Coordinates of C-alpha atoms in Angstrom, one line a residue:
X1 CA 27.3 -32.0 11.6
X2 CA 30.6 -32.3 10.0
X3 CA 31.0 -35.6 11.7
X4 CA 31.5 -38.0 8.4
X5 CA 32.6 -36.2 6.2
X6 CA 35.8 -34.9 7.5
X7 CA 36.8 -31.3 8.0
X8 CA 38.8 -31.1 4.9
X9 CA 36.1 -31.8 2.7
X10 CA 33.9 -29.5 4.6
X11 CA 36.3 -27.0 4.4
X12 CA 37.0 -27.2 0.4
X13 CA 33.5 -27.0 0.2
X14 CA 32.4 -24.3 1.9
X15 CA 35.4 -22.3 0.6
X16 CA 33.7 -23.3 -2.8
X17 CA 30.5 -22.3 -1.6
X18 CA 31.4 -18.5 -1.0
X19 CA 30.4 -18.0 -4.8
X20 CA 26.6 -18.5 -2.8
X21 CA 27.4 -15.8 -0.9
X22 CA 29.4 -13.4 -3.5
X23 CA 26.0 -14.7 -6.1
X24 CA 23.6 -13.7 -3.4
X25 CA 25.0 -10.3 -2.6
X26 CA 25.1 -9.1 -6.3
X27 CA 21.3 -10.0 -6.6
X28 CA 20.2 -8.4 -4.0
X29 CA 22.6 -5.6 -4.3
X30 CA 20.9 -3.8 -7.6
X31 CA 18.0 -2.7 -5.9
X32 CA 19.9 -0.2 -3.7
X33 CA 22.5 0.6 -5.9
X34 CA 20.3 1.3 -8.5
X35 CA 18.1 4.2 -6.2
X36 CA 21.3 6.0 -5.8
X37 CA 22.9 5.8 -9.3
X38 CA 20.3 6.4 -11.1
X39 CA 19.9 10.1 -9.7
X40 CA 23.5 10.4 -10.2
X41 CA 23.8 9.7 -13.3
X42 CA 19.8 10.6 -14.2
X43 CA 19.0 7.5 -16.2
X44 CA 16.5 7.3 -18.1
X45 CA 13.4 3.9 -17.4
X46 CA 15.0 2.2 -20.4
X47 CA 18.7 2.8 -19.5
X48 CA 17.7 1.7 -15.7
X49 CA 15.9 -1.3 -17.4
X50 CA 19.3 -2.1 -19.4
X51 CA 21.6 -1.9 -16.5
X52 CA 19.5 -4.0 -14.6
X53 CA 19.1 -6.5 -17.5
X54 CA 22.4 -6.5 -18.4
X55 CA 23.4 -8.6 -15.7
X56 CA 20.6 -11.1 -16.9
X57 CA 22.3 -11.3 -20.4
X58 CA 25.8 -12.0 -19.4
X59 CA 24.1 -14.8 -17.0
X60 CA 22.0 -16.4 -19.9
X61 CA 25.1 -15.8 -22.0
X62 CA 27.4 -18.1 -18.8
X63 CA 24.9 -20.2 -19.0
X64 CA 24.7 -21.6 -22.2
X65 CA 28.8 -21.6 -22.9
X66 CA 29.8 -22.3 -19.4
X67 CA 29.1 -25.9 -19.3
X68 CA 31.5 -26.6 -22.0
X69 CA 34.0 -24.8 -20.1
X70 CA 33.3 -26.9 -16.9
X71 CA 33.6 -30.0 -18.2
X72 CA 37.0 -29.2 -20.8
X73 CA 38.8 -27.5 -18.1
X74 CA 37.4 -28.5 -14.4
X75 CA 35.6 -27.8 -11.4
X76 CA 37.8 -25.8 -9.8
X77 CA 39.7 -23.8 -12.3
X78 CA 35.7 -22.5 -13.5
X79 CA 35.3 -21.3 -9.7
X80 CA 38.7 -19.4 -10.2
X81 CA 37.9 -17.9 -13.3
X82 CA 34.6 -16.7 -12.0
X83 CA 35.9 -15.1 -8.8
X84 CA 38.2 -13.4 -10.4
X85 CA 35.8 -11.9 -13.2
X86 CA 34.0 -10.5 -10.5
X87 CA 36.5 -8.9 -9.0
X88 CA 37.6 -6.7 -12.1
X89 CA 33.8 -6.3 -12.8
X90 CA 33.7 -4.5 -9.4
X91 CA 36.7 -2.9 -10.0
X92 CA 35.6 -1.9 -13.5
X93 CA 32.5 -0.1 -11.9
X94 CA 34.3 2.1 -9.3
X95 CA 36.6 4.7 -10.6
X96 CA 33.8 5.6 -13.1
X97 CA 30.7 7.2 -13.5
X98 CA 29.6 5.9 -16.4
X99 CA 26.8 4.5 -18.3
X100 CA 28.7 2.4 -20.2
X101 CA 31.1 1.3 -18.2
X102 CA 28.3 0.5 -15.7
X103 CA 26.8 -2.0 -18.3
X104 CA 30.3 -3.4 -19.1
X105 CA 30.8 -4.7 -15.2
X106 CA 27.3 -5.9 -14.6
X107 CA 27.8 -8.1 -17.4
X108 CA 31.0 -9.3 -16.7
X109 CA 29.4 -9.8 -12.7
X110 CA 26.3 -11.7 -14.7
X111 CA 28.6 -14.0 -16.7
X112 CA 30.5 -14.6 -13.0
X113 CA 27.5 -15.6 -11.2
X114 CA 26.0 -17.8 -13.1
X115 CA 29.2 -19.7 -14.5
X116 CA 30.0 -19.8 -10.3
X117 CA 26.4 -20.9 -10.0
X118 CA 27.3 -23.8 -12.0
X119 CA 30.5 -24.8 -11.4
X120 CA 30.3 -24.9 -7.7
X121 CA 27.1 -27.2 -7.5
X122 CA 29.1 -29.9 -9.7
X123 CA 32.3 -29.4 -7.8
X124 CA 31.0 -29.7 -4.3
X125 CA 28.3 -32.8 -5.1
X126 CA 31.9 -34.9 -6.5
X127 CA 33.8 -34.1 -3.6
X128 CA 31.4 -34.7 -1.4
X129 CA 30.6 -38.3 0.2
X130 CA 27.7 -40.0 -0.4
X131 CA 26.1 -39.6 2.8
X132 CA 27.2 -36.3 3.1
X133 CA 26.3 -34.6 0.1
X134 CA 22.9 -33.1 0.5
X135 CA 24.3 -31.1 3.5
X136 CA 27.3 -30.0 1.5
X137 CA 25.6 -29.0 -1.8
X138 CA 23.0 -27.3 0.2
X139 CA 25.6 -25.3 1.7
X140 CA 25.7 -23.1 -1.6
X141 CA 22.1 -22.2 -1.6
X142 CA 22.2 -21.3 2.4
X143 CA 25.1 -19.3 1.3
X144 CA 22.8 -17.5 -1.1
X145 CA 20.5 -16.8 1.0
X146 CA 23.0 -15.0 3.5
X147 CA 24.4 -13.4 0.5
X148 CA 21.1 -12.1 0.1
X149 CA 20.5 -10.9 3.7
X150 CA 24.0 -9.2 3.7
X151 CA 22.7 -6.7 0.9
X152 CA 19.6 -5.8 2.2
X153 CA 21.9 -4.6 5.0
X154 CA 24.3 -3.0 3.0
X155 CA 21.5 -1.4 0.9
X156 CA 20.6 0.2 4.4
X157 CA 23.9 0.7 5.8
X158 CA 25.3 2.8 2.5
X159 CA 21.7 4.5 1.2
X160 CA 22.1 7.8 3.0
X161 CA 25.8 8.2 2.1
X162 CA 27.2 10.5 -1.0
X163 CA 28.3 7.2 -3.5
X164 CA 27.1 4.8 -1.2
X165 CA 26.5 2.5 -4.1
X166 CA 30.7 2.3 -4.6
X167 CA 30.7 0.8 -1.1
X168 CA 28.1 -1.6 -1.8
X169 CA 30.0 -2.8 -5.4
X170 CA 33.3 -2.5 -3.6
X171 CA 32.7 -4.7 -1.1
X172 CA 32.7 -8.4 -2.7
X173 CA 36.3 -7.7 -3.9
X174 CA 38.2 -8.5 -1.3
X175 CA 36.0 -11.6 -0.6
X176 CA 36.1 -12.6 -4.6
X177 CA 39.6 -12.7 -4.2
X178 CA 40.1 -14.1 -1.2
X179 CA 38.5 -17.3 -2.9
X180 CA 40.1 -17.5 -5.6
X181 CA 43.1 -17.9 -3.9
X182 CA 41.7 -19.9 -1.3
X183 CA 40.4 -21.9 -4.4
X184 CA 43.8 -22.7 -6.1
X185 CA 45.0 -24.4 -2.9
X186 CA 42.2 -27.1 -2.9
X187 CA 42.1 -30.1 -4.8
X188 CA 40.3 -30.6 -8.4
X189 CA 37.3 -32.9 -8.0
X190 CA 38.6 -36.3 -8.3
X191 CA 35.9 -37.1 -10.7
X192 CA 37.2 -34.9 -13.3
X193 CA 41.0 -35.7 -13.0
X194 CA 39.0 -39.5 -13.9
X195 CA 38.1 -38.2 -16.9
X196 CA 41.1 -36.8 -17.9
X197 CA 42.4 -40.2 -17.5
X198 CA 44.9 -39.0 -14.6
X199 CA 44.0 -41.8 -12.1
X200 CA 46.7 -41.6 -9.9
X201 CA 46.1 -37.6 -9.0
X202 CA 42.6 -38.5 -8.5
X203 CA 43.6 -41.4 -5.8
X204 CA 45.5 -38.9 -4.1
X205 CA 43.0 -36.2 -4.0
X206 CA 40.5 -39.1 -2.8
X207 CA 42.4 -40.1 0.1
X208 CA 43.1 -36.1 1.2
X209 CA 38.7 -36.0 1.4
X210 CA 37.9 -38.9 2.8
X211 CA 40.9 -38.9 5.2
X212 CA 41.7 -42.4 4.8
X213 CA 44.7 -44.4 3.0
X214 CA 43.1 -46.8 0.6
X215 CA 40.6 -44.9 -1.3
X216 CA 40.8 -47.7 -4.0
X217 CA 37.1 -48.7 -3.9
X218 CA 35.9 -45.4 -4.3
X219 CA 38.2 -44.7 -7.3
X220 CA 37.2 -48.1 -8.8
X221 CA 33.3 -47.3 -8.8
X222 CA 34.1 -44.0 -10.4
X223 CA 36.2 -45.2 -13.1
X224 CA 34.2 -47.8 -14.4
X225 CA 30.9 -45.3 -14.7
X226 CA 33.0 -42.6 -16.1
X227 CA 34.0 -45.4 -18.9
X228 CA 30.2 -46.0 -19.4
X229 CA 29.9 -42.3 -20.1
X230 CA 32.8 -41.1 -21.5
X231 CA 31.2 -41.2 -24.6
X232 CA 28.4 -38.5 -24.6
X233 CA 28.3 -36.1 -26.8
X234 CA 26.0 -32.9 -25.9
X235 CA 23.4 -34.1 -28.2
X236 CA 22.9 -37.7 -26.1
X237 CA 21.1 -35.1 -23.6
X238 CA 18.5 -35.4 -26.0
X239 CA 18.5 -39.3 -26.8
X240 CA 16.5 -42.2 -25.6
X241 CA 20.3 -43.9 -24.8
X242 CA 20.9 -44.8 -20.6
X243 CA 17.0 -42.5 -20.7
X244 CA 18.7 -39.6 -20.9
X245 CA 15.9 -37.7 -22.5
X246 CA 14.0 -38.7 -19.4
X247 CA 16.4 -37.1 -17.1
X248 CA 17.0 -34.1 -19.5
X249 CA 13.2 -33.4 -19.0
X250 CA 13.0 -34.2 -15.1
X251 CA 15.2 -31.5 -14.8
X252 CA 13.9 -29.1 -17.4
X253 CA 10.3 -29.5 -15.2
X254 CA 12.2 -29.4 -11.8
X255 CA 13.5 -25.9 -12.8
X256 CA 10.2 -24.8 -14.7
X257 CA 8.2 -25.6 -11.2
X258 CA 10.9 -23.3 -9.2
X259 CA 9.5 -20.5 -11.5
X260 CA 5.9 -21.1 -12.0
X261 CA 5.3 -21.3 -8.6
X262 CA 5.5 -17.8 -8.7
X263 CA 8.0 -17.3 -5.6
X264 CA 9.7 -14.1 -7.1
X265 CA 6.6 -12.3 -8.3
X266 CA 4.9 -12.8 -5.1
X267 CA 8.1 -11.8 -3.5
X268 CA 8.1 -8.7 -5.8
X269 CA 4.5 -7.8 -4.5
X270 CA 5.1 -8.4 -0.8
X271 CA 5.3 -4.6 0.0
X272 CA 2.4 -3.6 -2.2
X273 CA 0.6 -6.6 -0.9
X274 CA 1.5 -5.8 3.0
X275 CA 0.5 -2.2 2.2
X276 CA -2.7 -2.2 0.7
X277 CA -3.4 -5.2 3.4
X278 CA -3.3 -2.2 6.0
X279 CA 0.4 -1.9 7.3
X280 CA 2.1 1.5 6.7
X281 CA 4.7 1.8 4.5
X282 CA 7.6 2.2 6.3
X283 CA 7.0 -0.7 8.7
X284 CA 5.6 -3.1 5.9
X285 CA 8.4 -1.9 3.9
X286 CA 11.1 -2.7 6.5
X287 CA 9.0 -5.8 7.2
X288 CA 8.8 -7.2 3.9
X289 CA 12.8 -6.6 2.9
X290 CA 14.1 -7.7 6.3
X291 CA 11.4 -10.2 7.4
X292 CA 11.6 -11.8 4.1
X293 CA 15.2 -12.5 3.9
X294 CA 15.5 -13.9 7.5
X295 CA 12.7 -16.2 7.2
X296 CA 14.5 -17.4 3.8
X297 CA 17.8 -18.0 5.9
X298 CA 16.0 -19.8 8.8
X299 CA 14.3 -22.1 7.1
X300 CA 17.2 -22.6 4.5
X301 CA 19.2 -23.8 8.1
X302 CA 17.4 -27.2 8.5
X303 CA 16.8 -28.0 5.0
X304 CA 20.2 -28.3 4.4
X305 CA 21.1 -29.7 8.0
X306 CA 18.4 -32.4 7.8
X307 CA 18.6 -33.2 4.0
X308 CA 20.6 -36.0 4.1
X309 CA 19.1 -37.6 7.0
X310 CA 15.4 -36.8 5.4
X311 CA 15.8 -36.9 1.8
X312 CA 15.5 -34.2 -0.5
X313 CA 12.0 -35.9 -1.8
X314 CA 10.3 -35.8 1.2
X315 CA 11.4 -32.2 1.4
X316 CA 10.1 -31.4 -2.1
X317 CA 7.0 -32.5 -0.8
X318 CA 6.5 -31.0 2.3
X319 CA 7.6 -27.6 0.7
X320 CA 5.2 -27.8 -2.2
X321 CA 2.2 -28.8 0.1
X322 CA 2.9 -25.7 2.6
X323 CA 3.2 -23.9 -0.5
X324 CA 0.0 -24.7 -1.9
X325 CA -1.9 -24.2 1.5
X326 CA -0.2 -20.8 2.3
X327 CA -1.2 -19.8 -1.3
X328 CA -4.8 -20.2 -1.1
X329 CA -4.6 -18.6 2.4
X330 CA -3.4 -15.5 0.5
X331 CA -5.8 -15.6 -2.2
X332 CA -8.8 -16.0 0.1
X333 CA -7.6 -13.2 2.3
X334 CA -6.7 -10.6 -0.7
X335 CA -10.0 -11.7 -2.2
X336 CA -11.6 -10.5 1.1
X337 CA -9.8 -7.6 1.3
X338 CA -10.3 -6.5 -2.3
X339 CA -6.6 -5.9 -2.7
X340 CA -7.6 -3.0 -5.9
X341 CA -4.4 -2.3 -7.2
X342 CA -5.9 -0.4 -9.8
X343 CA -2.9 1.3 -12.3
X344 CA -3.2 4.6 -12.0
X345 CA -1.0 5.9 -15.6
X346 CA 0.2 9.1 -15.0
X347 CA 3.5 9.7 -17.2
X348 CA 6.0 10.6 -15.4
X349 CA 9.7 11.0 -15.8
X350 CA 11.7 8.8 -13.1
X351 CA 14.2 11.8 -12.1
X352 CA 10.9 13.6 -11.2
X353 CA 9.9 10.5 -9.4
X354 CA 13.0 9.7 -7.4
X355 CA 13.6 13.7 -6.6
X356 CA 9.7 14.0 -6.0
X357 CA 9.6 14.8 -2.3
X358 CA 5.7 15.0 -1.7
X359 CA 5.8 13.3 1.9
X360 CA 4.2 9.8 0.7
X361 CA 6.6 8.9 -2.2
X362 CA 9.7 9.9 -0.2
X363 CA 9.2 7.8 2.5
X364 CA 7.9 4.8 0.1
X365 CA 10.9 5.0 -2.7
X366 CA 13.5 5.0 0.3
X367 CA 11.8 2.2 1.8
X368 CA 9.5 0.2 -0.3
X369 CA 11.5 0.4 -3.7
X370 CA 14.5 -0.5 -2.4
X371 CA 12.9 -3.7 -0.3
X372 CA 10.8 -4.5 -3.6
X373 CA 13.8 -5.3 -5.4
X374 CA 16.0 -6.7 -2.6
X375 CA 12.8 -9.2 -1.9
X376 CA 13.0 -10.6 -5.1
X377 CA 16.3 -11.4 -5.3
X378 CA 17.6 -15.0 -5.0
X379 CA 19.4 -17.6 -7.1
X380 CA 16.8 -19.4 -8.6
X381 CA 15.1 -16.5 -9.8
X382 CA 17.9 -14.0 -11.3
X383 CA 16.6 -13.1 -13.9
X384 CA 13.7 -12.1 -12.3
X385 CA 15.2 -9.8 -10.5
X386 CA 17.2 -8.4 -13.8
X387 CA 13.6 -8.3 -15.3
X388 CA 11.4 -7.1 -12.3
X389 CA 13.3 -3.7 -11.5
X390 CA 12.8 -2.5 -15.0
X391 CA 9.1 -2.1 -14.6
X392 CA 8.9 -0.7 -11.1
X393 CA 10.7 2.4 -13.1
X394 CA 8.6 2.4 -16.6
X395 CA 7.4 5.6 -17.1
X396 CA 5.5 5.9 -13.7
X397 CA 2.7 3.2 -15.1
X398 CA 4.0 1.6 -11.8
X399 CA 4.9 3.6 -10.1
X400 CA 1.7 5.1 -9.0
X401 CA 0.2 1.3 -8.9
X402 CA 2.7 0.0 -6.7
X403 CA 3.1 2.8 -4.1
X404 CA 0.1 4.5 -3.9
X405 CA -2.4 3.2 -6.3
X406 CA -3.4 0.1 -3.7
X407 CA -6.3 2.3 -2.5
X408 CA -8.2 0.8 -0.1
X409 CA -11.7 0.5 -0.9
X410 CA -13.2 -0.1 2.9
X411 CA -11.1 2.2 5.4
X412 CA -10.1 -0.4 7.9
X413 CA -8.6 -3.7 6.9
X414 CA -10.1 -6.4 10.1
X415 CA -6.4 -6.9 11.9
X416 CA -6.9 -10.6 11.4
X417 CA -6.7 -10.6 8.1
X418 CA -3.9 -8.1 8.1
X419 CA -1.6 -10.7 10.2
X420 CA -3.1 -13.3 8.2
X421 CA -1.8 -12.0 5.4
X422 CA 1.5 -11.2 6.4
X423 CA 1.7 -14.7 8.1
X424 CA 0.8 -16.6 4.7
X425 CA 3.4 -14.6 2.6
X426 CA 6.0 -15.5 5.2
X427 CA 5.0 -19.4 5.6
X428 CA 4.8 -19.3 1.3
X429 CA 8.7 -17.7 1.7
X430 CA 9.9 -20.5 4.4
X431 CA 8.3 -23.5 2.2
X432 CA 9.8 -22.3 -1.1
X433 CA 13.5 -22.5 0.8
X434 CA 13.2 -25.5 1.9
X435 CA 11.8 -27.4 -0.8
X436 CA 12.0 -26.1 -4.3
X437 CA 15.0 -23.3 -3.4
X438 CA 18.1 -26.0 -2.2
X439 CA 16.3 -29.5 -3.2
X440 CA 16.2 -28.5 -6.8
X441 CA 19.5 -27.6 -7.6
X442 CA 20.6 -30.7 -5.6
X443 CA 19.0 -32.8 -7.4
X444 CA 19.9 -31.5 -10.9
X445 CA 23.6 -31.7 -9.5
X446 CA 22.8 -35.3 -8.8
X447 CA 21.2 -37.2 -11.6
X448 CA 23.4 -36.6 -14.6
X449 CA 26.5 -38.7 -15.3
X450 CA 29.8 -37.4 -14.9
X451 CA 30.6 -36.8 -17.8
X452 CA 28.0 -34.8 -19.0
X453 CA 27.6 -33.3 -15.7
X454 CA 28.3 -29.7 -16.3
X455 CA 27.2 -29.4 -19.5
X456 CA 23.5 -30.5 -18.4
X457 CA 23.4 -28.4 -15.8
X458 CA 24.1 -25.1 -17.5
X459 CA 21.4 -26.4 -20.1
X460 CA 18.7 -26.6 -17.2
X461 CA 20.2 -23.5 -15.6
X462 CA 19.8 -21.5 -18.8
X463 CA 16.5 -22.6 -19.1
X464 CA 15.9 -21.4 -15.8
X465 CA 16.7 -18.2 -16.4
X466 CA 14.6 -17.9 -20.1
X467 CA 11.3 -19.1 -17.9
X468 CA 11.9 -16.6 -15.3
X469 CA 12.3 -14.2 -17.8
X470 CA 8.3 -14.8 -19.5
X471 CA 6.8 -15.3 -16.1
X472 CA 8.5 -12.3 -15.1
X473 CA 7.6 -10.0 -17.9
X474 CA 3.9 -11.4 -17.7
X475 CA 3.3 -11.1 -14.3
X476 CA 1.8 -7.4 -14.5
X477 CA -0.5 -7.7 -17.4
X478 CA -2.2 -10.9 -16.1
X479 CA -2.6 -9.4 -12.4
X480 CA -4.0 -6.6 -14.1
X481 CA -6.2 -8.7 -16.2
X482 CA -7.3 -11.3 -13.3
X483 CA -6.7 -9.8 -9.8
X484 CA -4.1 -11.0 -7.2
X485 CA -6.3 -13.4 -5.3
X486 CA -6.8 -15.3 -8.9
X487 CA -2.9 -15.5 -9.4
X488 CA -2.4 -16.8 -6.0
X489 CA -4.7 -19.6 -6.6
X490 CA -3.2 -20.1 -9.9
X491 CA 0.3 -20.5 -8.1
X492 CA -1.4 -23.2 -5.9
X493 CA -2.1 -25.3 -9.1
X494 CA 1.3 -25.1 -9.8
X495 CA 2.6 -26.0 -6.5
X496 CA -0.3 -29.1 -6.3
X497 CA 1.6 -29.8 -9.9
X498 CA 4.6 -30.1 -8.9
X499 CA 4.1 -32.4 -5.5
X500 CA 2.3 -34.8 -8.0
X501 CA 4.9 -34.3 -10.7
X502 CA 7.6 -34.8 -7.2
X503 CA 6.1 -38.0 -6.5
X504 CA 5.8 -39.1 -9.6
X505 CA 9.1 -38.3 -11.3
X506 CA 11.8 -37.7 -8.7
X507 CA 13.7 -40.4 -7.7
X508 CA 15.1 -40.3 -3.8
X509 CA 18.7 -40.0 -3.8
X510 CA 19.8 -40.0 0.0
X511 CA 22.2 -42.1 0.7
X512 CA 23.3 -43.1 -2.7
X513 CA 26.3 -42.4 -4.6
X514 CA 26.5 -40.4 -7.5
X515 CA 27.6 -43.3 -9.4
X516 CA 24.6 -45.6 -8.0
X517 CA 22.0 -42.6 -9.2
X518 CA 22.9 -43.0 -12.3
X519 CA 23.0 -46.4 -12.8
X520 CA 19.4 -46.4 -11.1
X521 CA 18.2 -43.6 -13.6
X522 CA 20.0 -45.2 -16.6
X523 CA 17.8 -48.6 -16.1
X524 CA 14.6 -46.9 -15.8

């Protein structure tokens, strides 16, 4: 596995890579936290909505400066800064118990996350070499993934115990800082000591990767295409020059179809869904938290094993297809089913509906509430998860709907269709991480030059995160307005759109160097 690309580059990149992890954690994190401190401190829907949110903000915010900041002061010194930021917005959030202070440190751990998010892609896809690459930038999403996992068992391990949710904040610090020091030790990418015309650091660097003692070539190839784009302003991201309005919108649409596909709202749903398919609560609870977040790591594992061998296209497509066809499973079974999750609007404050201890809500907001929120949690879709929580909470409208208002119509649900069911949501979860989860963010990490590199990733990523935000905030009126089974099969339009948009559009990159890319991309 880490035969070819030597264990030092493996080993700079997976130290970078445990911003995945740190990123992962803190999104799934929320949901559990949130359960306990919002009894605590008895916030109100719109205060549990900010603190939720306010993550999201100080994301967008990372998102649209950070670029700048990765490609003025490097790689590796934006991985620093963003470990570091997390650790004193964790620190921030435990002595106190605070509203405000409570806002203060989620943004500061938004702003971390996504300028981490960024920075580490970029770093580990110019260390890495050519052949190499997929595996290594991949790396970061697996790591997300696990990050992920990891909170859903914190959420568990910490929900019964008095300030449970200090354990669960407190317990990235010591790995935050462990990597930014780790982090200061390893090399800057080689690509950017180029452009800050410091060649002969850059040859040195070079020859520590690839273990070798002539890394002339390679430093050749990457100084003469960093002197064809040393001269792109932000705005060229929007010119016809080397077609990089083409690539500008490749990307744009890559990270649109990661959103439109509807993986987090579906995600969101997978306990209501699992529920008013016939499970009880508890166990479809349980199963939809825990089930979901395994099956994301296990099929995360050869996606980013096989990548480089395979291709990232050919896993774009086989993801969207399974996609599509696990989709329309799920709307032909909820349309059989009549999934009726009718809204049910009884106002009702949340302290009453968190301390409300009738025997079916108890055992649902421990469980399902806190597995709702961890579900929807991963990289690609944060703000999702900043913008999903808000409206389990508002004023009871869903509350009711989500947890008890999926009456069933017919008393028994067939037990095919219940397994069917569960089976199509999990085959929808596996395809989603191994095509659009890793593939895209590798490929948006591969075709922009160097130069430009950061800067047009945190454009695409902030994008990202505004799209999430719409389909995330729309999700309930038009599954009110439409039914479930008609968003599913909505969701399979997108995913058809995006295999033909995949085929169409995405060039395959295995193999290549970063440098060949973009010399393909710039003649097109």
């Amino acid at each position: 596995l880490i035969s070819g690309c030597g264990t030092f580059t493996f080993l700079s990149s997976a130290i970078a890579a445990v911003s995945g992890l740190l990123m992962g954690y803190e999104l799934g994190l929320i949901s559990g936290a949130l359960l306990q401190m919002s009894s605590i401190l008895a916030l109100s829907c719109k205060e549990q909505e900010i603190v939720v949110s306010s993550l999201l903000f100080g994301a967008l915010f990372a998102s649209l400066t950070g670029g700048f900041l990765i490609d003025r002061f490097g790689r590796r010194l934006a991985i620093i800064t963003a470990s570091s930021l997390l650790v004193l917005g964790s620190l921030i959030l435990l002595p106190y118990e605070s509203y405000g202070i409570l806002i203060v440190g989620r943004i500061a751990i938004g702003i971390s996350i996504s300028l981490s998010s960024i920075a580490t892609c970029v770093y580990i896809a110019e260390i890495a070499p050519q052949h190499r690459r997929g595996l290594l930038v991949s790396l970061n999403e697996l790591m997300i993934v696990i990050g992920i996992l990891f909170a859903y068992i914190s959420n568990y391990a910490f929900a019964s115990i008095s300030h449970g949710w200090k354990y669960m904040f407190g317990l990235v610090i010591p790995l935050g800082a462990l990597q930014a020091i780790a982090m200061y030790f390893l090399p800057p990418s080689p690509r950017f000591l180029v452009m800050k015309n410091n060649d002969e650091a850059a040859r040195k660097v070079l020859e520590r990767l690839r273990e070798t003692s002539d890394a002339t070539k390679e430093l050749t190839l990457i100084k003469s295409s960093l002197k064809d784009e040393h001269q792109y302003s932000f705005l060229d991201l929007f010119r016809s020059k080397n077609n990089m309005r083409a690539r500008m919108l490749v990307g744009l649409t890559l990270v649109f179809f990661v959103q439109i596909t509807g993986q987090p709202n579906i995600l969101f749903y997978a306990s209501t869904v699992l529920k008013s398919v016939g499970f009880q609560s508890n166990e479809a609870a349980s199963l939809a938290s825990t089930g979901v977040g395994v099956v994301k790591v296990v099929s995360t594992v050869p996606a980013t094993v096989f990548v480089d061998q395979v291709g990232s296209k050919t896993f774009l497509c086989i993801g969207s297809s399974v996609m599509a066809v696990s989709l329309v499973t799920m709307g032909l079974v909820n349309r059989n089913i009549h999934v009726n999750v009718t809204n049910v609007c009884k106002s009702q404050s949340p302290e009453d509906f968190f301390l409300q201890r009738s025997g079916n809500l108890t055992g649902v907001t421990n469980g399902s509430l806190k597995d709702l929120f961890a579900s929807m949690a991963s990289p690609e879709r944060l703000s999702f998860d900043a913008q999903r929580s808000p409206d389990v909470t508002r004023t009871g409208e869903l509350n009711r709907t989500a947890f008890e208002g999926s009456h069933m119509e017919s008393g028994e649900v067939p037990i095919v269709l219940k397994w069917l069911s569960l089976a199509s949501l999990l085959v929808y979860v596996a395809a989603f991480s191994i095509g659009l989860g890793p593939m895209s963010w590798l490929i948006l990490s591969e075709i922009f030059p160097g130069g430009i590199r950061g800067r047009a990733m945190a454009l695409t990523s902030s994008m990202n995160w505004g799209i999430n935000l719409l389909i995330s905030l729309t999700f309930l009126t038009v599954t009110e307005l439409i039914g479930l089974s008609w968003v599913c099969f909505i969701y399979t339009i997108m995913s058809l759109a995006s295999l033909a948009f995949v085929i169409v559009f995405i060039p395959e990159t295995k193999g290549c160097s970063l440098e060949q890319i973009s010399m393909e991309l710039a003649k097109q």
